[in-house]
């Protein structure tokens, strides 16, 4: 079983469709981790458990992007055996501290003790708490967010960031500058920093800016792109 690390150029996969078979398939590809997205993906709590089991069977560490910065959502993902969580829309040090607290039992945090599955999974490292910076409010608060104890990583949401900053969704120089400033601040603070990538080219772009980890677009996006490409190619007249 691989250990979840986010500080050394890791490239992750992203799952939005419920199903243990696609989770197992993506786990078999060799990603450094795979994130199951409960915020914008279609994965409810009942589908989450078999997906985490499938990822574990392939030896791939798992992250879950939870629905919201709420202790119940974070606790349910961790009780099902996620190696860490990505918490969306964290705007302040107080919200970041609440996310960290929800990941850890007392004395560090306030996570409730209920080791149902975790009981038979054996000894494991403490779960990682990754908070998302994806609003202009969060960018303004970033220096103070980075001072919160026990944050294991920052994850940038490029689309929400663009919407909030009134920038084009497909990026551009101003968006690049904004992302580079977030990455630079995280690197200066010694905190792993990652970003969601719409293509392999974006992985290279953001890695060159200093991102320590990246997550590639979801299996749903990949499937649709490849299906469309094959259909267009099949319908093309001539060869
Ligand atoms: C964003 O781009 O806002 C994201 O949350 C990516 O998953
Ligand atoms: Mg987002």
CSV table of C-alpha atoms and ligand atoms in Angstrom, one decimal:
chain,number,residue,atom,x,y,z
A,1,UNK,CA,0.0,0.0,0.0
A,2,UNK,CA,1.5,3.4,-1.0
A,3,UNK,CA,1.7,6.2,1.5
A,4,UNK,CA,-0.2,9.4,0.6
A,5,UNK,CA,2.4,12.1,0.0
A,6,UNK,CA,1.9,15.5,-1.7
A,7,UNK,CA,5.3,17.0,-1.6
A,8,UNK,CA,7.2,15.5,-4.5
A,9,UNK,CA,5.6,16.0,-7.9
A,10,UNK,CA,2.7,13.5,-7.3
A,11,UNK,CA,0.1,13.2,-10.0
A,12,UNK,CA,-3.4,12.1,-8.9
A,13,UNK,CA,-6.5,10.8,-10.6
A,14,UNK,CA,-10.0,12.1,-10.0
A,15,UNK,CA,-13.2,10.2,-9.7
A,16,UNK,CA,-16.7,11.7,-10.1
A,17,UNK,CA,-18.8,8.7,-11.2
A,18,UNK,CA,-20.0,6.2,-8.5
A,19,UNK,CA,-18.7,2.7,-9.0
A,20,UNK,CA,-16.0,0.4,-7.6
A,21,UNK,CA,-15.0,-0.8,-11.1
A,22,UNK,CA,-14.0,2.6,-12.3
A,23,UNK,CA,-12.2,3.2,-9.0
A,24,UNK,CA,-10.3,0.0,-9.4
A,25,UNK,CA,-9.6,0.8,-13.0
A,26,UNK,CA,-8.2,4.2,-12.2
A,27,UNK,CA,-6.3,2.8,-9.2
A,28,UNK,CA,-4.6,0.3,-11.6
A,29,UNK,CA,-3.3,3.1,-13.8
A,30,UNK,CA,-0.5,4.0,-11.4
A,31,UNK,CA,-1.6,7.5,-10.2
A,32,UNK,CA,0.2,8.5,-6.9
A,33,UNK,CA,-3.2,9.0,-5.4
A,34,UNK,CA,-6.8,9.1,-6.5
A,35,UNK,CA,-9.4,11.6,-5.2
A,36,UNK,CA,-13.0,10.7,-5.0
A,37,UNK,CA,-15.0,13.9,-5.5
A,38,UNK,CA,-18.2,14.1,-3.4
A,39,UNK,CA,-18.5,17.9,-3.9
A,40,UNK,CA,-19.1,18.0,-7.6
A,41,UNK,CA,-19.0,14.3,-8.4
A,42,UNK,CA,-22.0,12.0,-8.2
A,43,UNK,CA,-20.6,9.9,-5.4
A,44,UNK,CA,-22.8,9.6,-2.3
A,45,UNK,CA,-21.7,8.0,1.0
A,46,UNK,CA,-23.0,4.5,0.1
A,47,UNK,CA,-21.0,4.5,-3.1
A,48,UNK,CA,-17.9,5.9,-1.4
A,49,UNK,CA,-17.1,2.8,0.7
A,50,UNK,CA,-16.7,0.3,-2.2
A,51,UNK,CA,-14.7,2.9,-4.2
A,52,UNK,CA,-12.3,3.3,-1.3
A,53,UNK,CA,-12.1,-0.5,-0.9
A,54,UNK,CA,-11.3,-0.8,-4.6
A,55,UNK,CA,-8.6,1.9,-4.5
A,56,UNK,CA,-7.0,0.2,-1.5
A,57,UNK,CA,-7.1,-3.2,-3.3
A,58,UNK,CA,-4.9,-1.6,-6.0
A,59,UNK,CA,-2.5,-0.1,-3.4
A,60,UNK,CA,-3.4,3.5,-4.4
A,61,UNK,CA,-3.7,6.1,-1.6
A,62,UNK,CA,-7.1,7.8,-1.5
A,63,UNK,CA,-8.3,11.4,-0.9
A,64,UNK,CA,-11.9,12.3,-0.7
A,65,UNK,CA,-13.1,15.8,-1.6
A,66,UNK,CA,-15.9,16.2,0.9
A,67,UNK,CA,-19.1,18.0,0.2
A,68,UNK,CA,-18.4,20.9,2.5
A,69,UNK,CA,-16.3,22.1,5.4
A,70,UNK,CA,-18.4,20.2,7.9
A,71,UNK,CA,-17.3,17.8,10.6
A,72,UNK,CA,-19.9,15.2,9.7
A,73,UNK,CA,-18.9,15.2,6.0
A,74,UNK,CA,-15.2,14.9,6.9
A,75,UNK,CA,-15.8,12.3,9.6
A,76,UNK,CA,-17.8,10.1,7.3
A,77,UNK,CA,-15.1,10.1,4.6
A,78,UNK,CA,-12.4,9.3,7.2
A,79,UNK,CA,-14.5,6.6,8.9
A,80,UNK,CA,-14.9,4.9,5.5
A,81,UNK,CA,-11.1,4.7,5.3
A,82,UNK,CA,-9.9,7.7,3.2
A,83,UNK,CA,-6.3,8.5,3.6
A,84,UNK,CA,-7.1,12.2,3.6
A,85,UNK,CA,-9.6,14.8,2.7
A,86,UNK,CA,-9.7,17.8,0.4
A,87,UNK,CA,-12.0,20.5,2.0
A,88,UNK,CA,-13.6,22.9,-0.5
A,89,UNK,CA,-14.1,26.7,-0.2
A,90,UNK,CA,-11.9,27.4,2.9
A,91,UNK,CA,-11.8,31.2,3.2
A,92,UNK,CA,-10.2,32.0,6.5
A,93,UNK,CA,-7.7,30.7,9.1
A,94,UNK,CA,-10.7,29.9,11.4
A,95,UNK,CA,-12.3,27.8,8.6
A,96,UNK,CA,-9.0,26.1,8.0
A,97,UNK,CA,-8.6,25.3,11.7
A,98,UNK,CA,-12.1,23.9,11.8
A,99,UNK,CA,-11.2,21.5,8.9
A,100,UNK,CA,-8.1,20.4,10.6
A,101,UNK,CA,-10.0,19.9,13.9
A,102,UNK,CA,-12.6,17.7,12.1
A,103,UNK,CA,-9.8,15.4,10.8
A,104,UNK,CA,-8.2,14.7,14.2
A,105,UNK,CA,-9.4,13.2,17.5
A,106,UNK,CA,-8.8,15.2,20.7
A,107,UNK,CA,-6.5,16.6,21.9
A,108,UNK,CA,-5.6,18.1,18.4
A,109,UNK,CA,-9.1,18.1,17.1
A,110,UNK,CA,-12.7,17.3,17.8
A,111,UNK,CA,-13.3,14.3,15.5
A,112,UNK,CA,-15.7,11.8,17.1
A,113,UNK,CA,-14.3,8.4,17.8
A,114,UNK,CA,-16.0,5.6,15.8
A,115,UNK,CA,-13.5,3.4,14.2
A,116,UNK,CA,-15.9,1.0,12.5
A,117,UNK,CA,-13.9,0.2,9.3
A,118,UNK,CA,-10.7,1.8,10.5
A,119,UNK,CA,-10.7,-0.9,13.2
A,120,UNK,CA,-9.9,-3.7,10.8
A,121,UNK,CA,-7.7,-1.7,8.4
A,122,UNK,CA,-4.7,-1.9,10.7
A,123,UNK,CA,-2.2,0.7,11.7
A,124,UNK,CA,-2.2,3.7,9.4
A,125,UNK,CA,-0.7,7.2,9.3
A,126,UNK,CA,-2.9,10.1,10.5
A,127,UNK,CA,-5.2,11.4,7.7
A,128,UNK,CA,-4.0,14.3,5.7
A,129,UNK,CA,-6.1,17.5,5.7
A,130,UNK,CA,-5.8,19.5,2.5
A,131,UNK,CA,-7.8,22.8,2.3
A,132,UNK,CA,-8.9,24.4,-0.9
A,133,UNK,CA,-8.0,28.0,-1.8
A,134,UNK,CA,-10.4,29.0,-4.6
A,135,UNK,CA,-11.8,32.4,-3.8
A,136,UNK,CA,-10.5,35.9,-3.7
A,137,UNK,CA,-11.3,36.0,0.0
A,138,UNK,CA,-9.1,32.9,0.6
A,139,UNK,CA,-6.3,34.5,-1.5
A,140,UNK,CA,-6.4,37.6,0.7
A,141,UNK,CA,-6.4,35.4,3.8
A,142,UNK,CA,-3.7,33.0,2.5
A,143,UNK,CA,-0.8,34.2,4.7
A,144,UNK,CA,-2.9,33.6,7.8
A,145,UNK,CA,-4.3,30.3,6.5
A,146,UNK,CA,-0.8,29.1,6.0
A,147,UNK,CA,0.0,29.7,9.7
A,148,UNK,CA,-2.7,27.3,10.8
A,149,UNK,CA,-1.1,24.2,12.5
A,150,UNK,CA,-1.3,20.8,10.9
A,151,UNK,CA,-2.5,21.8,7.4
A,152,UNK,CA,-1.0,19.1,5.2
A,153,UNK,CA,-1.6,20.9,1.9
A,154,UNK,CA,-3.3,23.6,-0.1
A,155,UNK,CA,-5.3,22.6,-3.2
A,156,UNK,CA,-6.2,25.3,-5.7
A,157,UNK,CA,-9.5,25.3,-7.5
A,158,UNK,CA,-8.7,27.1,-10.8
A,159,UNK,CA,-12.2,27.4,-12.0
A,160,UNK,CA,-13.8,28.9,-8.8
A,161,UNK,CA,-10.7,31.1,-8.6
A,162,UNK,CA,-11.3,32.4,-12.1
A,163,UNK,CA,-15.1,33.0,-11.5
A,164,UNK,CA,-14.4,34.9,-8.3
A,165,UNK,CA,-11.7,37.0,-9.8
A,166,UNK,CA,-13.8,37.7,-13.0
A,167,UNK,CA,-11.3,36.0,-15.2
A,168,UNK,CA,-11.9,33.7,-18.1
A,169,UNK,CA,-12.6,30.1,-17.0
A,170,UNK,CA,-10.1,28.8,-19.5
A,171,UNK,CA,-7.2,30.7,-17.9
A,172,UNK,CA,-4.8,33.2,-19.4
A,173,UNK,CA,-1.9,35.4,-18.1
A,174,UNK,CA,-3.8,37.1,-15.2
A,175,UNK,CA,-5.0,33.7,-14.0
A,176,UNK,CA,-1.5,32.2,-14.3
A,177,UNK,CA,-0.2,35.2,-12.3
A,178,UNK,CA,-2.8,34.6,-9.5
A,179,UNK,CA,-2.1,30.8,-9.4
A,180,UNK,CA,1.7,31.5,-9.3
A,181,UNK,CA,1.3,33.9,-6.4
A,182,UNK,CA,-0.6,31.2,-4.4
A,183,UNK,CA,1.9,28.5,-5.2
A,184,UNK,CA,4.8,30.9,-4.3
A,185,UNK,CA,3.2,31.7,-0.9
A,186,UNK,CA,2.7,28.0,-0.1
A,187,UNK,CA,6.2,27.1,-1.1
A,188,UNK,CA,7.6,30.0,1.0
A,189,UNK,CA,5.6,28.6,4.0
A,190,UNK,CA,6.9,25.1,3.3
A,191,UNK,CA,3.3,23.7,2.7
A,192,UNK,CA,2.6,21.3,-0.2
A,193,UNK,CA,0.5,22.9,-2.8
A,194,UNK,CA,-1.5,21.3,-5.6
A,195,UNK,CA,-4.0,22.2,-8.2
A,196,UNK,CA,-6.7,20.6,-10.4
A,197,UNK,CA,-5.6,20.3,-14.0
A,198,UNK,CA,-7.7,20.1,-17.1
A,199,UNK,CA,-4.9,18.5,-19.1
A,200,UNK,CA,-1.4,17.1,-18.9
A,201,UNK,CA,-0.2,20.4,-20.3
A,202,UNK,CA,-1.6,22.1,-17.2
A,203,UNK,CA,0.2,19.6,-15.0
A,204,UNK,CA,3.5,20.7,-16.7
A,205,UNK,CA,2.5,24.4,-16.5
A,206,UNK,CA,1.7,24.3,-12.8
A,207,UNK,CA,4.6,22.0,-11.9
A,208,UNK,CA,6.9,24.5,-13.5
A,209,UNK,CA,5.3,27.2,-11.3
A,210,UNK,CA,6.2,25.1,-8.2
A,211,UNK,CA,3.1,23.0,-7.5
A,212,UNK,CA,4.2,20.0,-5.5
A,213,UNK,CA,1.3,17.9,-6.6
A,214,UNK,CA,-1.4,17.9,-9.2
A,215,UNK,CA,-4.7,16.2,-9.9
A,216,UNK,CA,-5.7,15.3,-13.4
A,217,UNK,CA,-9.2,15.9,-14.8
A,218,UNK,CA,-11.9,13.4,-13.8
A,219,UNK,CA,-12.5,10.1,-15.3
A,220,UNK,CA,-15.9,11.5,-16.6
A,221,UNK,CA,-14.1,14.2,-18.5
A,222,UNK,CA,-11.5,11.8,-19.9
A,223,UNK,CA,-14.2,9.3,-20.9
A,224,UNK,CA,-16.3,11.9,-22.6
A,225,UNK,CA,-13.3,13.4,-24.5
A,226,UNK,CA,-12.1,10.1,-25.7
A,227,UNK,CA,-15.6,8.9,-26.7
A,228,UNK,CA,-16.1,12.1,-28.6
A,229,UNK,CA,-12.8,11.8,-30.4
A,230,UNK,CA,-13.5,8.2,-31.4
A,231,UNK,CA,-17.0,9.0,-32.6
A,232,UNK,CA,-15.7,11.9,-34.7
A,233,UNK,CA,-13.0,9.8,-36.1
A,234,UNK,CA,-15.5,7.0,-36.9
A,235,UNK,CA,-17.8,9.4,-38.7
A,236,UNK,CA,-15.1,11.2,-40.6
A,237,UNK,CA,-15.3,10.4,-44.3
A,238,UNK,CA,-12.2,9.2,-45.9
A,239,UNK,CA,-9.2,8.2,-43.8
B,1,LIG,C1,-12.2,24.4,-9.1
B,1,LIG,O1,-11.5,24.5,-10.2
B,1,LIG,O2,-12.9,25.3,-8.6
B,1,LIG,C2,-12.2,23.1,-8.5
B,1,LIG,O3,-12.7,23.0,-7.4
B,1,LIG,C3,-11.5,22.0,-9.1
B,1,LIG,O4,-11.9,20.8,-8.7
B,2,LIG,MG1,-14.0,24.6,-6.9
